[in-house]
Coordinates of C-alpha atoms in Angstrom, one line a residue:
M1 CA -14.8 27.3 -34.5
F2 CA -13.1 30.4 -33.0
Q3 CA -12.2 30.9 -29.4
L4 CA -11.3 34.2 -27.9
S5 CA -9.5 34.6 -24.6
F6 CA -8.0 37.5 -22.7
L7 CA -4.7 37.6 -20.8
N8 CA -5.8 40.6 -18.7
A9 CA -9.5 39.8 -18.5
S10 CA -9.9 42.0 -15.4
L11 CA -9.3 45.1 -17.5
L12 CA -12.4 44.5 -19.5
F13 CA -14.2 46.3 -16.8
F14 CA -13.0 49.6 -18.3
A15 CA -15.0 48.8 -21.4
L16 CA -17.8 50.5 -19.6
A17 CA -16.0 53.8 -20.4
T18 CA -17.2 53.3 -24.0
I19 CA -20.6 54.8 -23.2
L20 CA -19.1 58.0 -21.8
P21 CA -19.2 59.8 -25.2
L22 CA -22.8 58.7 -25.6
L23 CA -23.8 60.1 -22.2
I24 CA -22.1 63.4 -22.8
W25 CA -23.8 63.7 -26.2
L26 CA -27.2 62.9 -24.7
L27 CA -26.7 65.4 -21.9
A28 CA -25.5 68.1 -24.3
K29 CA -28.5 67.5 -26.6
K30 CA -31.1 68.4 -23.9
K31 CA -31.5 72.2 -24.2
P32 CA -34.3 74.6 -23.0
Q33 CA -37.3 74.9 -25.3
K34 CA -36.9 77.8 -27.8
I35 CA -39.8 80.0 -29.0
I36 CA -39.4 81.1 -32.6
F37 CA -41.0 84.5 -33.6
P38 CA -42.7 84.7 -37.0
T39 CA -40.1 87.2 -38.2
L40 CA -37.4 84.6 -37.7
R41 CA -39.2 81.5 -39.0
F42 CA -37.8 81.9 -42.6
I43 CA -34.3 82.2 -41.3
K44 CA -34.7 79.1 -39.2
L45 CA -36.1 77.1 -42.1
S46 CA -33.1 78.0 -44.2
K47 CA -30.8 76.4 -41.7
E48 CA -32.6 73.1 -41.2
Q49 CA -30.9 71.5 -44.2
E50 CA -27.5 72.4 -42.8
K51 CA -28.3 71.1 -39.3
S52 CA -29.3 67.6 -40.7
R53 CA -25.8 67.3 -42.2
S54 CA -24.2 68.4 -38.9
K55 CA -26.3 65.9 -36.9
L56 CA -25.1 63.0 -39.1
K57 CA -21.5 64.2 -38.6
N58 CA -21.9 64.3 -34.8
I59 CA -23.4 60.8 -34.7
L60 CA -20.5 59.5 -36.8
L61 CA -17.9 61.2 -34.5
L62 CA -19.8 59.7 -31.5
I63 CA -19.5 56.2 -32.9
I64 CA -15.8 56.7 -33.8
R65 CA -15.0 57.9 -30.3
M66 CA -16.8 55.1 -28.7
L67 CA -15.0 52.6 -30.9
I68 CA -11.7 54.1 -30.1
I69 CA -12.3 53.7 -26.3
L70 CA -13.5 50.2 -26.8
L71 CA -10.6 49.1 -29.0
V72 CA -8.0 50.6 -26.6
V73 CA -9.6 48.7 -23.7
L74 CA -9.7 45.5 -25.7
A75 CA -6.1 45.9 -26.7
V76 CA -4.9 46.5 -23.2
S77 CA -6.8 43.3 -22.1
R78 CA -4.6 41.3 -24.6
P79 CA -7.2 39.2 -26.6
M80 CA -6.0 35.9 -28.0
L81 CA -7.7 34.3 -30.9
S82 CA -7.4 30.5 -31.5
S83 CA -9.0 28.2 -34.0
P84 CA -8.4 24.7 -35.4
K85 CA -8.3 26.4 -38.8
L86 CA -5.5 28.6 -37.8
K87 CA -1.8 27.7 -37.4
P88 CA -1.1 27.0 -33.7
S89 CA 0.5 29.7 -31.8
G90 CA 3.9 29.2 -30.1
K91 CA 2.9 31.1 -27.0
H92 CA 1.4 29.6 -23.8
P93 CA 0.0 31.1 -20.6
P94 CA 2.0 30.9 -17.3
T95 CA 1.9 27.2 -16.5
A96 CA 3.0 24.9 -13.7
I97 CA 4.4 21.6 -14.9
A98 CA 5.5 18.6 -13.0
I99 CA 8.0 16.3 -14.7
L100 CA 8.0 12.7 -13.5
I101 CA 11.5 11.4 -14.2
D102 CA 12.0 7.6 -14.1
T103 CA 15.4 7.0 -12.5
S104 CA 15.0 3.2 -11.9
Y105 CA 18.1 1.3 -12.8
S106 CA 16.6 0.2 -16.2
M107 CA 17.2 3.8 -17.3
D108 CA 21.0 3.1 -17.1
Y109 CA 20.6 0.8 -20.2
A110 CA 23.0 2.2 -22.8
E111 CA 22.9 2.1 -26.6
R112 CA 24.9 4.1 -29.1
G113 CA 27.1 5.2 -26.2
K114 CA 24.3 6.9 -24.3
S115 CA 22.0 5.8 -21.5
S116 CA 18.3 6.4 -21.2
L117 CA 18.9 8.6 -18.2
Q118 CA 21.2 10.8 -20.3
Y119 CA 18.5 11.1 -22.9
A120 CA 16.1 12.1 -20.1
K121 CA 18.5 14.8 -19.0
D122 CA 18.6 16.1 -22.5
A123 CA 14.8 16.2 -22.6
L124 CA 14.8 18.3 -19.4
K125 CA 17.1 20.8 -20.9
K126 CA 14.8 21.1 -24.0
I127 CA 11.9 21.7 -21.6
N128 CA 13.9 24.5 -20.0
S129 CA 14.4 26.1 -23.4
K130 CA 10.6 26.1 -24.0
A131 CA 9.6 27.4 -20.6
N132 CA 8.9 31.1 -19.9
P133 CA 10.0 33.1 -16.9
D134 CA 6.4 33.0 -15.6
D135 CA 6.3 29.2 -15.8
R136 CA 6.9 27.0 -12.8
L137 CA 8.8 23.7 -13.1
I138 CA 8.7 20.8 -10.6
P139 CA 11.0 17.8 -11.0
V140 CA 9.9 14.5 -9.4
S141 CA 12.3 11.5 -9.7
S142 CA 11.9 7.9 -8.6
D143 CA 14.4 8.5 -5.8
E144 CA 12.6 9.5 -2.6
N145 CA 15.7 10.9 -1.0
W146 CA 16.5 13.0 -4.0
N147 CA 12.9 14.4 -4.0
L148 CA 13.2 15.5 -0.4
L149 CA 16.1 17.8 -1.4
H150 CA 15.2 18.8 -4.9
S151 CA 11.5 18.4 -5.7
Q152 CA 10.8 22.1 -5.3
I153 CA 9.0 24.7 -7.4
Y154 CA 11.5 26.4 -9.8
A155 CA 10.7 29.6 -11.6
G156 CA 11.4 29.7 -15.4
S157 CA 13.7 26.7 -15.7
L158 CA 15.4 23.9 -13.8
P159 CA 19.0 24.6 -12.7
E160 CA 21.6 22.8 -14.9
T161 CA 23.4 21.5 -11.8
L162 CA 20.1 20.0 -10.6
I163 CA 19.7 18.1 -13.8
D164 CA 23.2 16.8 -13.7
Q165 CA 22.6 15.5 -10.1
L166 CA 20.0 13.0 -11.3
K167 CA 21.2 9.5 -10.7
I168 CA 19.9 5.9 -10.7
T169 CA 18.0 4.5 -7.7
F170 CA 17.7 0.9 -6.9
H171 CA 14.6 1.4 -4.7
P172 CA 12.3 3.5 -7.0
L173 CA 9.0 5.0 -6.1
S174 CA 6.0 3.7 -8.0
L175 CA 4.4 6.0 -10.6
E176 CA 1.4 6.4 -8.3
E177 CA 3.6 7.7 -5.5
M178 CA 5.4 10.1 -7.9
L179 CA 2.0 11.3 -9.2
A180 CA 0.8 12.0 -5.6
L181 CA 3.9 14.1 -4.9
A182 CA 3.5 16.0 -8.2
E183 CA -0.2 16.8 -7.5
T184 CA 0.8 18.2 -4.1
K185 CA 3.5 20.4 -5.5
L186 CA 1.3 21.6 -8.3
A187 CA -1.3 22.6 -5.8
E188 CA 1.3 24.6 -3.9
S189 CA 2.2 26.5 -7.1
Q190 CA -1.4 28.1 -7.0
M191 CA -1.4 28.4 -10.8
P192 CA -4.5 27.7 -12.8
N193 CA -2.7 26.0 -15.7
R194 CA -1.2 22.7 -14.5
E195 CA 0.4 19.9 -16.6
I196 CA 2.3 16.7 -15.9
Y197 CA 5.0 15.1 -18.1
L198 CA 6.5 11.6 -17.8
I199 CA 10.0 10.7 -19.0
S200 CA 10.5 6.9 -18.9
D201 CA 11.8 4.0 -20.9
L202 CA 8.5 2.3 -19.9
R203 CA 10.3 -0.8 -18.5
I204 CA 8.0 -0.3 -15.5
P205 CA 5.3 -2.3 -13.7
P206 CA 1.7 -1.8 -15.1
A207 CA 0.2 1.4 -13.8
E208 CA -3.0 3.5 -14.1
L209 CA -2.6 7.1 -13.3
K210 CA -5.8 8.8 -12.3
T211 CA -5.8 12.6 -12.0
N212 CA -7.7 15.6 -13.3
I213 CA -4.4 17.1 -14.5
P214 CA -3.4 16.1 -18.1
I215 CA -0.4 13.7 -18.3
A216 CA 1.7 13.2 -21.4
L217 CA 4.7 10.9 -22.1
I218 CA 7.9 12.4 -23.5
P219 CA 9.3 9.4 -25.4
L220 CA 12.9 8.4 -25.3
P221 CA 14.7 6.9 -28.3
E222 CA 13.8 3.3 -28.7
T223 CA 16.4 0.6 -28.4
S224 CA 17.1 -1.3 -31.7
E225 CA 17.3 -4.7 -30.0
Y226 CA 17.2 -5.2 -26.3
E227 CA 20.2 -7.2 -25.0
N228 CA 20.9 -7.7 -21.3
L229 CA 22.6 -10.3 -19.1
A230 CA 22.0 -10.3 -15.3
V231 CA 23.3 -12.4 -12.4
I232 CA 20.1 -12.9 -10.6
S233 CA 21.3 -15.2 -7.7
A234 CA 24.5 -16.3 -6.1
N235 CA 25.1 -18.3 -2.9
A236 CA 27.6 -20.6 -1.3
L237 CA 26.6 -24.3 -1.3
P238 CA 26.7 -25.9 2.1
Q239 CA 29.5 -28.3 3.0
L240 CA 27.8 -31.5 4.2
V241 CA 30.0 -33.3 6.7
E242 CA 33.5 -31.8 6.6
K243 CA 35.0 -28.3 6.6
H244 CA 37.5 -27.5 3.8
N245 CA 38.7 -24.3 2.0
Q246 CA 37.4 -25.4 -1.4
Q247 CA 34.0 -23.7 -1.6
L248 CA 31.5 -23.9 -4.4
I249 CA 29.5 -20.8 -5.3
Q250 CA 26.3 -21.5 -7.2
F251 CA 25.0 -18.7 -9.4
T252 CA 22.2 -18.1 -11.9
V253 CA 22.6 -15.9 -15.0
A254 CA 19.6 -14.7 -17.1
N255 CA 19.7 -13.7 -20.7
Y256 CA 16.9 -11.3 -21.4
G257 CA 18.0 -10.6 -25.0
S258 CA 16.9 -12.2 -28.2
T259 CA 20.3 -13.6 -29.2
K260 CA 22.5 -16.3 -27.7
R261 CA 25.5 -15.0 -25.8
Q262 CA 28.6 -17.2 -26.1
D263 CA 31.9 -17.1 -24.2
V264 CA 30.7 -14.5 -21.7
L265 CA 33.3 -13.9 -19.0
L266 CA 32.2 -14.3 -15.4
K267 CA 34.3 -13.8 -12.3
A268 CA 34.0 -14.5 -8.6
V269 CA 35.3 -12.0 -6.1
V270 CA 35.6 -12.8 -2.4
N271 CA 36.7 -10.3 0.2
D272 CA 37.7 -7.9 -2.6
I273 CA 40.0 -10.5 -4.2
K274 CA 39.2 -12.1 -7.6
L275 CA 39.5 -15.8 -6.9
A276 CA 38.1 -17.4 -10.0
E277 CA 36.9 -16.8 -13.6
K278 CA 34.8 -18.7 -16.0
F279 CA 33.4 -18.5 -19.5
I280 CA 29.7 -19.3 -20.0
S281 CA 27.2 -19.5 -22.9
I282 CA 23.5 -18.6 -22.4
P283 CA 20.7 -19.2 -24.9
S284 CA 18.4 -16.3 -25.6
Q285 CA 15.4 -15.7 -23.3
S286 CA 16.7 -18.3 -20.8
T287 CA 18.6 -18.8 -17.5
I288 CA 21.4 -21.1 -16.6
T289 CA 22.6 -22.2 -13.1
E290 CA 26.2 -23.2 -12.6
T291 CA 28.9 -23.3 -10.0
I292 CA 32.3 -21.9 -9.7
L293 CA 35.0 -23.1 -7.3
V294 CA 36.9 -20.7 -5.1
E295 CA 39.6 -21.3 -2.5
L296 CA 38.9 -19.4 0.7
R297 CA 41.9 -17.8 2.3
S298 CA 40.8 -17.0 5.8
D299 CA 38.3 -17.8 8.4
G300 CA 35.4 -15.6 9.3
W301 CA 32.6 -14.0 7.3
Q302 CA 33.2 -14.3 3.6
S303 CA 31.5 -11.7 1.3
G304 CA 31.7 -11.0 -2.3
Y305 CA 29.9 -11.2 -5.6
I306 CA 29.5 -12.9 -8.9
E307 CA 29.9 -10.5 -11.9
V308 CA 29.1 -11.0 -15.5
N309 CA 30.7 -8.9 -18.2
D310 CA 27.9 -7.0 -20.0
E311 CA 28.3 -3.4 -21.0
R312 CA 24.8 -2.3 -22.0
Q313 CA 23.3 -2.7 -18.6
I314 CA 25.9 -2.8 -15.8
M315 CA 23.6 -2.2 -12.8
D316 CA 22.5 -5.9 -12.7
N317 CA 25.8 -7.4 -13.6
R318 CA 26.6 -8.3 -9.9
C319 CA 24.9 -10.5 -7.4
Y320 CA 26.3 -10.3 -3.8
F321 CA 26.6 -13.2 -1.3
A322 CA 27.8 -13.5 2.3
F323 CA 28.4 -16.6 4.4
P324 CA 30.5 -17.6 7.4
F325 CA 33.4 -20.0 7.1
Y326 CA 35.4 -21.5 9.9
S327 CA 37.8 -24.2 9.0
K328 CA 38.3 -25.0 12.7
P329 CA 35.3 -23.8 14.7
R330 CA 36.1 -23.2 18.3
V331 CA 34.0 -25.7 20.2
A332 CA 33.8 -26.2 24.0
V333 CA 32.1 -29.1 25.8
I334 CA 30.6 -28.4 29.2
S335 CA 30.8 -31.8 31.0
Q336 CA 31.9 -33.5 34.2
S337 CA 33.3 -36.3 32.0
S338 CA 36.7 -35.9 30.6
N339 CA 36.1 -38.7 28.1
L340 CA 33.3 -38.0 25.6
P341 CA 31.1 -40.8 24.1
P342 CA 32.6 -42.0 20.8
I343 CA 29.7 -40.8 18.7
L344 CA 29.8 -37.3 20.1
A345 CA 33.6 -37.1 20.0
T346 CA 33.7 -38.2 16.4
V347 CA 31.1 -35.7 15.4
L348 CA 32.9 -32.8 17.1
R349 CA 36.3 -33.8 15.8
V350 CA 35.1 -34.0 12.2
Y351 CA 33.2 -30.7 12.5
S352 CA 36.0 -28.7 14.2
S353 CA 39.0 -30.5 12.6
S354 CA 40.4 -30.8 16.1
T355 CA 39.8 -32.3 19.5
P356 CA 37.2 -30.2 21.3
Q357 CA 38.1 -28.7 24.6
V358 CA 36.2 -30.1 27.6
I359 CA 35.5 -27.7 30.5
S360 CA 34.1 -28.7 33.8
P361 CA 31.0 -26.8 34.9
D362 CA 32.8 -25.6 38.0
A363 CA 35.7 -24.2 36.0
L364 CA 33.6 -22.3 33.4
S365 CA 33.3 -18.5 33.8
L366 CA 31.6 -15.8 31.8
S367 CA 34.9 -14.6 30.4
D368 CA 35.2 -17.9 28.6
L369 CA 32.0 -17.4 26.5
D370 CA 33.7 -15.1 24.0
K371 CA 36.4 -17.6 23.3
F372 CA 34.2 -20.2 21.7
Q373 CA 31.6 -20.2 18.9
L374 CA 29.7 -23.2 20.1
F375 CA 29.0 -25.0 23.3
I376 CA 28.0 -28.6 23.9
A377 CA 26.3 -29.5 27.2
Y378 CA 26.8 -33.2 28.1
N379 CA 26.6 -34.8 31.5
C380 CA 26.7 -31.5 33.3
G381 CA 25.5 -32.8 36.6
P382 CA 23.2 -30.7 38.7
L383 CA 22.1 -27.3 37.5
T384 CA 24.2 -25.0 39.8
S385 CA 23.7 -21.3 40.0
R386 CA 27.0 -20.8 38.1
L387 CA 25.8 -23.2 35.3
L388 CA 22.4 -21.5 35.2
E389 CA 24.0 -18.1 34.8
I390 CA 26.1 -19.5 31.9
F391 CA 23.1 -21.0 30.1
T392 CA 21.1 -17.8 30.7
T393 CA 23.9 -15.6 29.3
L394 CA 24.3 -17.8 26.2
Q395 CA 20.6 -17.6 25.6
N396 CA 20.4 -13.8 26.0
R397 CA 23.4 -13.5 23.6
K398 CA 21.7 -15.9 21.2
S399 CA 24.8 -18.0 21.2
G400 CA 24.7 -21.6 20.1
I401 CA 24.5 -24.5 22.6
L402 CA 23.6 -28.1 22.0
F403 CA 22.2 -30.2 24.8
C404 CA 23.1 -33.9 24.4
L405 CA 21.5 -36.2 26.9
G406 CA 23.3 -39.3 28.3
N407 CA 22.4 -42.0 30.8
N408 CA 21.4 -39.6 33.6
L409 CA 19.6 -36.2 33.8
S410 CA 19.2 -34.2 37.0
A411 CA 15.8 -33.0 38.0
D412 CA 16.7 -29.3 38.0
L413 CA 18.4 -29.6 34.6
K414 CA 15.3 -31.5 33.3
S415 CA 13.1 -28.7 34.6
Y416 CA 15.3 -26.1 32.9
L417 CA 15.2 -28.0 29.5
N418 CA 11.4 -28.3 29.8
N419 CA 11.0 -24.6 30.2
T420 CA 13.5 -23.7 27.5
F421 CA 12.2 -26.0 24.8
G422 CA 8.5 -26.3 25.6
L423 CA 8.7 -30.0 26.6
E424 CA 7.7 -32.4 29.4
I425 CA 10.7 -34.8 29.6
K426 CA 9.7 -38.1 31.1
D427 CA 12.1 -41.0 31.7
R428 CA 14.8 -42.6 29.7
T429 CA 13.6 -45.7 27.9
Q430 CA 15.2 -48.5 25.8
K431 CA 12.0 -49.3 23.9
S432 CA 12.6 -49.4 20.2
I433 CA 11.0 -46.6 18.2
T434 CA 11.1 -45.7 14.5
I435 CA 11.6 -42.1 13.2
D436 CA 8.6 -41.2 11.1
N437 CA 8.7 -37.4 10.9
I438 CA 11.5 -35.0 9.8
N439 CA 10.9 -31.3 9.6
A440 CA 11.2 -30.2 6.0
H441 CA 11.1 -26.4 6.7
H442 CA 14.1 -25.9 9.0
Y443 CA 17.7 -25.5 7.8
I444 CA 18.9 -28.3 10.1
S445 CA 16.6 -31.1 8.9
S446 CA 15.4 -29.9 5.4
L447 CA 18.3 -31.6 3.6
V448 CA 17.4 -35.1 4.9
S449 CA 13.7 -34.6 5.0
G450 CA 11.8 -36.6 2.4
K451 CA 14.6 -39.1 1.9
P452 CA 14.2 -42.7 3.2
L453 CA 16.3 -43.6 6.2
K454 CA 18.2 -46.9 6.1
N455 CA 18.3 -47.1 9.9
P456 CA 15.5 -45.0 11.3
I457 CA 15.4 -46.9 14.7
L458 CA 16.3 -45.6 18.1
T459 CA 16.6 -48.0 21.1
D460 CA 17.9 -45.7 23.8
Y461 CA 16.3 -42.2 24.3
W462 CA 14.4 -40.0 26.7
Q463 CA 10.7 -39.9 26.3
A464 CA 9.1 -36.4 26.2
V465 CA 5.7 -34.8 25.5
N466 CA 5.6 -31.9 23.2
K467 CA 4.1 -28.8 24.7
S468 CA 5.2 -26.0 22.4
A469 CA 8.6 -27.2 21.1
G470 CA 10.1 -26.6 17.6
V471 CA 10.4 -30.2 16.6
L472 CA 13.0 -31.3 14.1
I473 CA 12.7 -35.0 14.4
S474 CA 10.0 -37.2 16.0
A475 CA 8.8 -40.7 16.3
Q476 CA 5.2 -41.7 17.1
N477 CA 4.6 -38.1 18.2
F478 CA 7.6 -38.2 20.6
P479 CA 10.0 -35.4 19.9
L480 CA 13.6 -36.6 19.5
A481 CA 15.4 -33.4 18.3
V482 CA 14.1 -29.9 19.0
I483 CA 15.2 -26.3 18.4
N484 CA 14.7 -23.0 20.1
G485 CA 16.6 -20.1 18.5
K486 CA 20.2 -21.1 18.5
Q487 CA 19.8 -23.8 21.2
S488 CA 19.0 -27.4 20.3
L489 CA 18.3 -30.5 22.3
W490 CA 18.9 -34.1 21.3
L491 CA 16.7 -36.5 23.3
W492 CA 18.5 -39.7 22.1
N493 CA 21.1 -41.1 24.4
I494 CA 24.3 -39.9 22.7
S495 CA 26.4 -42.3 25.0
A496 CA 24.5 -45.4 23.8
D497 CA 26.3 -47.5 21.3
N498 CA 23.2 -49.5 20.2
N499 CA 21.2 -46.8 18.5
P500 CA 21.0 -47.9 14.8
F501 CA 20.2 -44.3 13.7
F502 CA 23.8 -43.3 14.5
I503 CA 25.1 -45.4 11.6
D504 CA 22.5 -44.0 9.1
P505 CA 24.0 -41.8 6.4
A506 CA 21.5 -39.0 7.4
F507 CA 22.9 -38.8 11.0
P508 CA 26.3 -37.1 10.2
V509 CA 24.5 -34.7 7.8
L510 CA 22.0 -33.9 10.5
A511 CA 24.7 -33.5 13.2
F512 CA 26.9 -31.3 10.9
R513 CA 24.0 -29.0 10.0
T514 CA 22.9 -28.8 13.7
L515 CA 26.4 -27.6 14.7
D516 CA 26.6 -25.3 11.8
Y517 CA 23.3 -23.7 12.6
I518 CA 23.6 -23.1 16.3
A519 CA 27.2 -21.9 15.8
G520 CA 25.9 -19.3 13.3
S521 CA 28.0 -20.9 10.5
E522 CA 25.1 -22.0 8.3
I523 CA 24.9 -20.7 4.8
P524 CA 22.3 -17.9 5.0
E525 CA 19.6 -17.4 2.5
T526 CA 20.4 -14.8 -0.1
N527 CA 17.0 -13.4 -0.8
A528 CA 17.4 -10.1 1.0
K529 CA 16.4 -7.3 -1.4
I530 CA 16.6 -3.6 -1.6
G531 CA 13.9 -2.0 0.5
Q532 CA 14.5 -4.3 3.5
V533 CA 14.5 -2.7 6.9
L534 CA 17.6 -3.6 8.9
T535 CA 17.7 -3.5 12.7
F536 CA 21.1 -3.2 14.5
N537 CA 23.2 -1.3 17.0
R538 CA 26.0 -0.5 14.6
L539 CA 26.0 -1.1 10.9
K540 CA 28.7 -0.7 8.2
L541 CA 27.2 0.3 4.9
P542 CA 28.6 -0.9 1.5
T543 CA 30.2 2.6 1.1
G544 CA 32.2 1.9 4.3
E545 CA 30.3 4.4 6.4
I546 CA 29.4 3.2 9.9
I547 CA 26.0 4.3 11.4
T548 CA 24.6 3.9 14.8
S549 CA 20.9 3.7 14.6
R550 CA 18.3 1.1 15.3
R551 CA 16.7 0.9 11.9
Y552 CA 17.9 1.5 8.4
L553 CA 16.2 1.1 5.0
A554 CA 18.6 -0.6 2.6
T555 CA 18.5 1.3 -0.7
E556 CA 21.9 0.2 -2.2
P557 CA 23.0 -3.3 -3.1
G558 CA 26.1 -4.7 -1.5
I559 CA 27.4 -6.1 1.7
Y560 CA 26.1 -4.8 5.0
I561 CA 28.1 -5.7 8.1
F562 CA 26.3 -5.8 11.4
E563 CA 28.1 -4.9 14.7
P564 CA 31.5 -4.4 12.9
D565 CA 34.7 -5.0 14.9
T566 CA 32.9 -7.1 17.5
P567 CA 32.9 -10.9 18.2
R568 CA 29.3 -10.9 17.1
S569 CA 29.9 -9.3 13.8
Y570 CA 28.2 -10.8 10.7
A571 CA 27.4 -9.8 7.1
M572 CA 24.3 -9.7 5.0
A573 CA 24.2 -9.5 1.2
I574 CA 21.5 -7.2 -0.2
N575 CA 20.6 -7.5 -3.9
I576 CA 18.4 -5.6 -6.3
D577 CA 15.0 -6.5 -7.5
Y578 CA 15.7 -7.8 -11.0
S579 CA 12.3 -7.0 -12.5
D580 CA 13.8 -3.9 -14.2
S581 CA 16.3 -6.2 -16.0
E582 CA 13.5 -7.8 -18.1
A583 CA 12.6 -6.8 -21.6
R584 CA 9.2 -5.5 -20.6
T585 CA 7.2 -2.5 -21.8
N586 CA 4.2 -1.2 -20.0
F587 CA 2.5 2.0 -21.1
P588 CA 0.7 3.6 -18.2
K589 CA -3.1 4.1 -18.6
G590 CA -4.3 7.7 -18.5
V591 CA -1.1 9.0 -20.2
K592 CA -1.0 10.6 -23.7
N593 CA 2.1 9.9 -25.9
L594 CA 3.4 13.1 -27.4
G595 CA 5.3 11.3 -30.1
E596 CA 8.7 12.0 -31.7
K597 CA 8.1 15.8 -32.2
W598 CA 7.2 16.2 -28.6
E599 CA 9.1 19.6 -28.2
D600 CA 6.4 21.2 -30.4
K601 CA 3.6 19.8 -28.3
L602 CA 4.7 20.9 -24.8
F603 CA 2.3 23.1 -22.9
F604 CA -1.2 21.9 -23.7
S605 CA -2.7 25.4 -23.0
R606 CA -1.8 27.6 -26.0
L607 CA -2.8 31.2 -26.0
G608 CA -3.7 31.6 -29.7
H609 CA -2.9 34.6 -31.9
D610 CA -2.4 38.0 -30.1
L611 CA -4.8 40.7 -31.5
W612 CA -3.7 43.7 -29.4
K613 CA -1.5 45.3 -32.1
I614 CA -4.3 45.0 -34.7
L615 CA -6.8 46.6 -32.3
L616 CA -4.5 49.5 -31.5
A617 CA -3.9 50.0 -35.2
I618 CA -7.6 50.2 -35.9
A619 CA -8.0 52.6 -33.0
F620 CA -5.2 54.8 -34.3
A621 CA -6.8 54.8 -37.8
L622 CA -10.2 55.8 -36.3
M623 CA -8.5 58.7 -34.5
I624 CA -7.0 59.9 -37.8
V625 CA -10.5 59.7 -39.4
E626 CA -11.9 61.7 -36.5
I627 CA -9.3 64.4 -36.9
I628 CA -10.0 64.6 -40.6
I629 CA -13.7 64.9 -40.1
V630 CA -13.3 67.7 -37.5
K631 CA -10.8 69.6 -39.5
T632 CA -12.9 69.4 -42.6
E633 CA -15.9 70.8 -40.8
E634 CA -13.9 73.6 -39.3
A635 CA -12.6 74.5 -42.8
R636 CA -16.1 74.6 -44.2
A637 CA -17.3 76.9 -41.4
K638 CA -14.7 79.5 -42.3

């Protein structure tokens, strides 16, 4: 089957000029009627035979002239002939193409000394060599920020510097989002021929691309055997009942390859100092979880990473962590009593590795609040305006404070605690009660929840009715330990020496984790991932840049420091989504694979074979024939 198309189809209008010679001939043929006299009849008859030959000649010349005009018009219109039986033409009409370039971190996987992203850049340069000046090229990468600057319409080819600027992103757009941008840009090109090409290693989530524009995959060289190690988690293990500089870091390493990896070097870096190294072995297609011991060298927020030595894919070699550590937390007790109950004094001494400072409510000022990390309120007496201001300021700052009840509780302080914690505190009682519920979902109580208590009985405590409190521990629906933000309340009488629960092994763990949590020294969860929106006043990025905005989308892994150079500074570890580390292959639906010889299959719309030279040659030959006929006739007439 043959198909004929025209590059300049609008010029076919001039084919109407083909009938001009015919019109002229017809008009010239109409002559006035002649009357032949008998004396001239024999002369007329003698010329009839000559006129019949002349008429055939004129008709032939008319046809030739009409064909010449038609062939010239067709040649100028640039007809293109295509057929499956003919060899494909190397030419294509002006086309707008969008190139979807996968720049997720899996494209950094290197084999034979070259990464997939480098192969993708080579493919872009080959596309440049195939494009014509009339073509329009639109690059669309997985990096949204890169697209804002560089996803434009380029005439003829992509700039070499633009191709070199392509880099890995840890927060890639989905293929559907990239396709939507490509369709928008192609519409802006206002070109009838539109095509989309995808360059990817196919280690992507499953996708189905729906569009009226043809999409084709430009394949990258396949890896011989996928091998990759990734550190997929790292976090500090909590210290249970005592602060010390020896800190265990727990980590998980995944082997996504098909071979066992032995004697792999792993290192722990804390505050930019390599503190420990370890060799590990990992079976194929499996994960291992181990610990590494580091010695912390200073107080404050500790941040760092666990890194495995793997050269093929380096983007997932690190997993970051951050946690606070204070060997001697600064603790102040707000109390009218200079001597603390033995249980409370022991708990605070073990936690802070020192004797806590006791401050009278009358002597405490707002300037003292920045000197301590944690406040304990015990036997404060009446709630004075000064004390109320202190409590309100601590609450607004989200600073930690633990309220420990003793033998007495003033009415105004009871009212304050009721409003703060959502309780209705009744009277102190010495009626025995057994702990029967421990919150399994809060940091403070989760470690002891679900474990049997040896001494779950309390014989001296303050009864309370739960209104809207965050209950950590309760007995017979009576709350005994509650939490509200960074403020906590113990309803057992801490000054009583006859509470069996105080000698239960779970109590020091519970007390230690309570102090750790409200002091902000708890080990934070390390599940923050790329793409999380951070809220802050000032933020120090992993690059060292400090920004002052209210919201920021984390797009790079590393350590983010909130409110740097202030007493309320803290760090957060942001890690990547490790799905791109896996040995997965997902071919998107709706995409055609161009195969190995993809360079020869670029540009789906081919023009076919150009016929204009042939048509002009035929027209020129007909002109020569016309001249020969005319000259021959003139010679005969002479």
